[in-house]
Short mmCIF file of C-alpha atoms in Angstrom, two decimals:
data_model
loop_
_atom_site.label_atom_id
_atom_site.label_comp_id
_atom_site.label_asym_id
_atom_site.label_seq_id
_atom_site.Cartn_x
_atom_site.Cartn_y
_atom_site.Cartn_z
CA MET U 1 2.56 -12.20 6.07
CA ARG U 2 1.09 -8.52 7.33
CA ILE U 3 -0.36 -7.12 4.46
CA CYS U 4 -0.62 -2.52 4.52
CA VAL U 5 -2.91 -1.81 2.42
CA TYR U 6 -3.11 2.16 0.99
CA GLY U 7 -5.98 2.97 -0.91
CA ALA U 8 -8.87 5.57 -1.03
CA SER U 9 -11.46 5.19 1.25
CA SER U 10 -14.01 7.93 -0.36
CA VAL U 11 -17.13 7.12 -0.89
CA LYS U 12 -17.49 7.90 -4.14
CA THR U 13 -15.26 5.08 -5.64
CA ASP U 14 -16.47 3.25 -8.93
CA GLN U 15 -17.44 -0.13 -7.69
CA LYS U 16 -15.37 -1.62 -10.80
CA TYR U 17 -11.95 -0.84 -7.99
CA ILE U 18 -14.49 -2.27 -5.51
CA ASP U 19 -14.75 -4.94 -6.95
CA ALA U 20 -11.28 -6.03 -8.06
CA VAL U 21 -9.60 -4.90 -4.42
CA GLU U 22 -12.44 -6.70 -2.51
CA HIS U 23 -11.29 -10.20 -4.48
CA LEU U 24 -7.71 -9.15 -4.56
CA CYS U 25 -8.05 -8.84 -0.74
CA TYR U 26 -10.28 -11.76 -0.63
CA LEU U 27 -7.60 -14.26 -2.58
CA LEU U 28 -4.58 -12.24 -0.14
CA ALA U 29 -6.47 -13.72 2.80
CA SER U 30 -7.41 -16.75 1.73
CA ASP U 31 -3.63 -17.51 0.90
CA GLY U 32 -3.09 -16.77 4.56
CA HIS U 33 -2.29 -13.61 4.52
CA SER U 34 -3.66 -10.38 7.20
CA LEU U 35 -3.97 -7.47 7.02
CA VAL U 36 -2.67 -4.06 8.24
CA TYR U 37 -4.37 -0.98 7.30
CA GLY U 38 -5.79 2.19 8.43
CA ALA U 39 -9.40 0.75 9.64
CA GLY U 40 -11.40 2.52 7.32
CA ALA U 41 -15.05 0.99 6.21
CA ASN U 42 -15.64 3.02 2.46
CA GLY U 43 -14.09 2.56 -0.52
CA LEU U 44 -11.35 0.99 -1.13
CA MET U 45 -10.28 0.46 2.44
CA GLY U 46 -13.39 -1.13 3.43
CA ALA U 47 -12.91 -3.04 0.50
CA ALA U 48 -9.92 -4.54 1.27
CA ALA U 49 -11.36 -5.01 4.91
CA ARG U 50 -14.35 -7.31 3.46
CA GLY U 51 -12.11 -9.10 1.33
CA PHE U 52 -9.72 -10.02 3.73
CA THR U 53 -12.82 -10.38 6.31
CA LYS U 54 -14.47 -12.73 3.56
CA GLY U 55 -11.47 -14.61 3.09
CA GLY U 56 -10.77 -15.74 7.03
CA GLY U 57 -7.81 -13.45 7.14
CA HIS U 58 -6.89 -11.04 10.48
CA ILE U 59 -7.61 -7.30 10.39
CA ILE U 60 -5.44 -5.10 12.40
CA GLY U 61 -7.14 -1.75 12.16
CA VAL U 62 -5.23 1.43 12.73
CA ALA U 63 -7.31 4.84 12.81
CA PRO U 64 -6.65 8.79 15.06
CA ARG U 65 -8.65 9.49 17.62
CA PHE U 66 -10.51 12.38 15.74
CA PHE U 67 -12.12 9.68 13.30
CA THR U 68 -15.62 9.54 15.02
CA ALA U 69 -17.99 10.10 12.43
CA ASP U 70 -20.72 7.21 12.04
CA GLY U 71 -19.59 4.85 9.26
CA MET U 72 -15.97 5.81 9.28
CA LEU U 73 -14.15 2.79 10.46
CA TYR U 74 -14.71 -0.99 9.60
CA ASP U 75 -16.39 -2.56 12.34
CA LYS U 76 -15.04 -6.38 12.22
CA CYS U 77 -11.59 -5.29 13.04
CA ASP U 78 -9.51 -8.08 14.88
CA GLU U 79 -7.55 -5.40 16.48
CA LEU U 80 -8.22 -2.00 16.37
CA ILE U 81 -5.37 0.56 17.42
CA ARG U 82 -6.96 4.30 17.90
CA THR U 83 -3.63 6.86 17.44
CA ASP U 84 -3.55 10.15 18.34
CA THR U 85 -1.98 11.73 15.53
CA MET U 86 -1.89 10.70 11.46
CA ARG U 87 1.51 10.52 12.01
CA GLU U 88 1.58 8.10 14.66
CA ARG U 89 -1.01 5.93 12.43
CA LYS U 90 0.91 5.31 9.71
CA GLN U 91 4.34 4.65 11.60
CA ILE U 92 2.10 1.43 13.49
CA MET U 93 1.20 0.55 10.14
CA GLU U 94 4.75 0.82 8.59
CA ASP U 95 6.28 -1.04 12.10
CA ASN U 96 3.59 -4.01 11.78
CA ALA U 97 3.40 -4.88 7.90
CA ASP U 98 5.71 -7.33 5.58
CA VAL U 99 3.99 -5.82 2.29
CA PHE U 100 2.97 -2.40 1.22
CA LEU U 101 0.56 -3.12 -1.45
CA ILE U 102 -0.97 0.20 -3.08
CA VAL U 103 -4.16 0.25 -4.52
CA PRO U 104 -5.71 3.07 -6.62
CA GLY U 105 -5.94 6.37 -4.36
CA GLY U 106 -5.53 10.02 -3.69
CA VAL U 107 -3.37 12.51 -2.30
CA GLY U 108 -2.98 10.24 0.99
CA THR U 109 -2.60 6.94 -1.05
CA PHE U 110 0.23 9.03 -2.76
CA ASP U 111 1.22 10.29 -0.27
CA GLU U 112 2.16 7.19 1.68
CA PHE U 113 3.52 5.57 -1.15
CA PHE U 114 5.63 8.08 -1.58
CA GLU U 115 7.12 8.48 2.20
CA ILE U 116 6.87 4.50 2.02
CA LEU U 117 9.34 4.65 -1.51
CA THR U 118 11.13 7.68 0.36
CA LEU U 119 11.90 5.13 3.27
CA LYS U 120 12.80 2.11 0.95
CA GLN U 121 14.94 4.46 -1.06
CA LEU U 122 16.42 5.75 2.56
CA ALA U 123 17.27 1.48 3.11
CA ARG U 124 14.82 2.22 6.01
CA HIS U 125 13.35 -1.06 5.04
CA HIS U 126 13.55 -3.43 2.85
CA LYS U 127 9.63 -5.32 2.72
CA ALA U 128 7.76 -5.49 -0.67
CA MET U 129 5.92 -2.77 -2.50
CA ILE U 130 3.77 -3.29 -5.25
CA VAL U 131 1.97 -0.86 -7.08
CA TYR U 132 -2.14 -2.62 -7.81
CA ASN U 133 -2.64 -0.55 -11.12
CA ILE U 134 -6.04 -1.73 -12.20
CA PHE U 135 -7.39 -0.58 -15.52
CA GLY U 136 -3.85 1.90 -15.74
CA TYR U 137 -4.68 4.12 -12.86
CA TYR U 138 -1.42 4.26 -11.98
CA ASP U 139 -0.34 4.61 -15.82
CA LYS U 140 0.85 8.44 -15.81
CA LEU U 141 2.47 8.23 -12.26
CA ALA U 142 4.92 5.02 -13.81
CA GLU U 143 5.56 7.41 -17.20
CA PHE U 144 6.53 10.53 -14.52
CA MET U 145 8.82 8.42 -12.55
CA GLN U 146 10.45 7.60 -15.77
CA VAL U 147 10.87 11.56 -16.87
CA ALA U 148 12.31 12.06 -13.19
CA VAL U 149 14.60 9.40 -14.04
CA HIS U 150 15.29 11.27 -17.01
CA GLU U 151 15.28 14.12 -15.74
CA ASN U 152 18.01 13.26 -13.08
CA PHE U 153 16.24 14.01 -10.57
CA VAL U 154 15.35 9.96 -9.44
CA SER U 155 18.05 7.78 -8.94
CA PRO U 156 16.89 4.60 -11.85
CA VAL U 157 17.20 1.79 -8.74
CA SER U 158 14.56 4.18 -6.79
CA VAL U 159 11.95 2.86 -9.86
CA GLU U 160 13.31 -0.94 -8.67
CA LEU U 161 11.84 -0.69 -5.30
CA TYR U 162 8.81 -1.36 -6.39
CA GLU U 163 6.78 -3.12 -8.11
CA MET U 164 3.95 -2.68 -10.48
CA ILE U 165 1.23 -4.82 -10.90
CA SER U 166 -2.46 -5.21 -12.90
CA GLU U 167 -2.81 -8.62 -12.58
CA GLU U 168 -3.67 -10.35 -9.14
CA LYS U 169 -2.15 -13.74 -9.64
CA GLN U 170 0.90 -12.04 -9.97
CA ILE U 171 0.80 -9.53 -7.37
CA LEU U 172 0.30 -13.34 -4.91
CA GLU U 173 3.26 -14.94 -7.35
CA TYR U 174 5.21 -11.51 -5.73
CA ILE U 175 4.94 -11.64 -2.74
CA LYS U 176 5.49 -15.21 -2.48
CA GLY U 177 8.97 -15.42 -4.22
CA TYR U 178 9.80 -11.91 -2.66
CA VAL U 179 13.64 -11.85 -1.60
CA ALA U 180 14.24 -8.10 -0.04
CA LYS U 181 18.00 -7.22 -1.45
CA GLU U 182 19.83 -4.93 1.01
CA LEU U 183 20.50 -2.01 -0.11
CA SER U 184 22.06 1.10 1.37
CA ILE U 185 21.56 4.87 0.85
CA SER U 186 24.36 5.40 -1.47
CA ASP U 187 22.69 2.70 -4.12
CA THR U 188 19.72 5.13 -4.39
CA LYS U 189 20.74 8.27 -3.84
CA TYR U 190 22.58 11.06 -5.73
CA ILE U 191 25.56 12.11 -3.99
#
């Protein structure tokens, strides 16, 4: 399967996150999966790419043309697709993915997660979504989503559209066993 990884590209990312993501992505590649991602060389994006490279996985990087700084892009992508806009970049990644894996990140990662979740909620895709909750990074997000459900801003079904997992082995098993549920908009939206 083609795994789209969303996560931090910051050079200030703590090494414990880098090691965890690189190892998970090594396991994913060793299991026969390939990577679709934003082509970054740093932070958790670089860790994902290095893991897939070490595991022998195919890597498709997608980056806007205005990403031109030296060292910004991973130089071992098997394919590098250049786009004019960030929106075009996200669309290509979405279209080429079978699974979305959200690792720790910042505003860009949150944007990508919520956009993919919204699209699934609107029945625009039925692909697996996994939030890798290493070191409890996404604990507060899980709490926030429950508050949003409790206050009737988010449908209870919407928080079932992704899986929050903290263990590598469970991620591998979830991907292998994932069965898409066909949903309609009325299943997940308050009308």
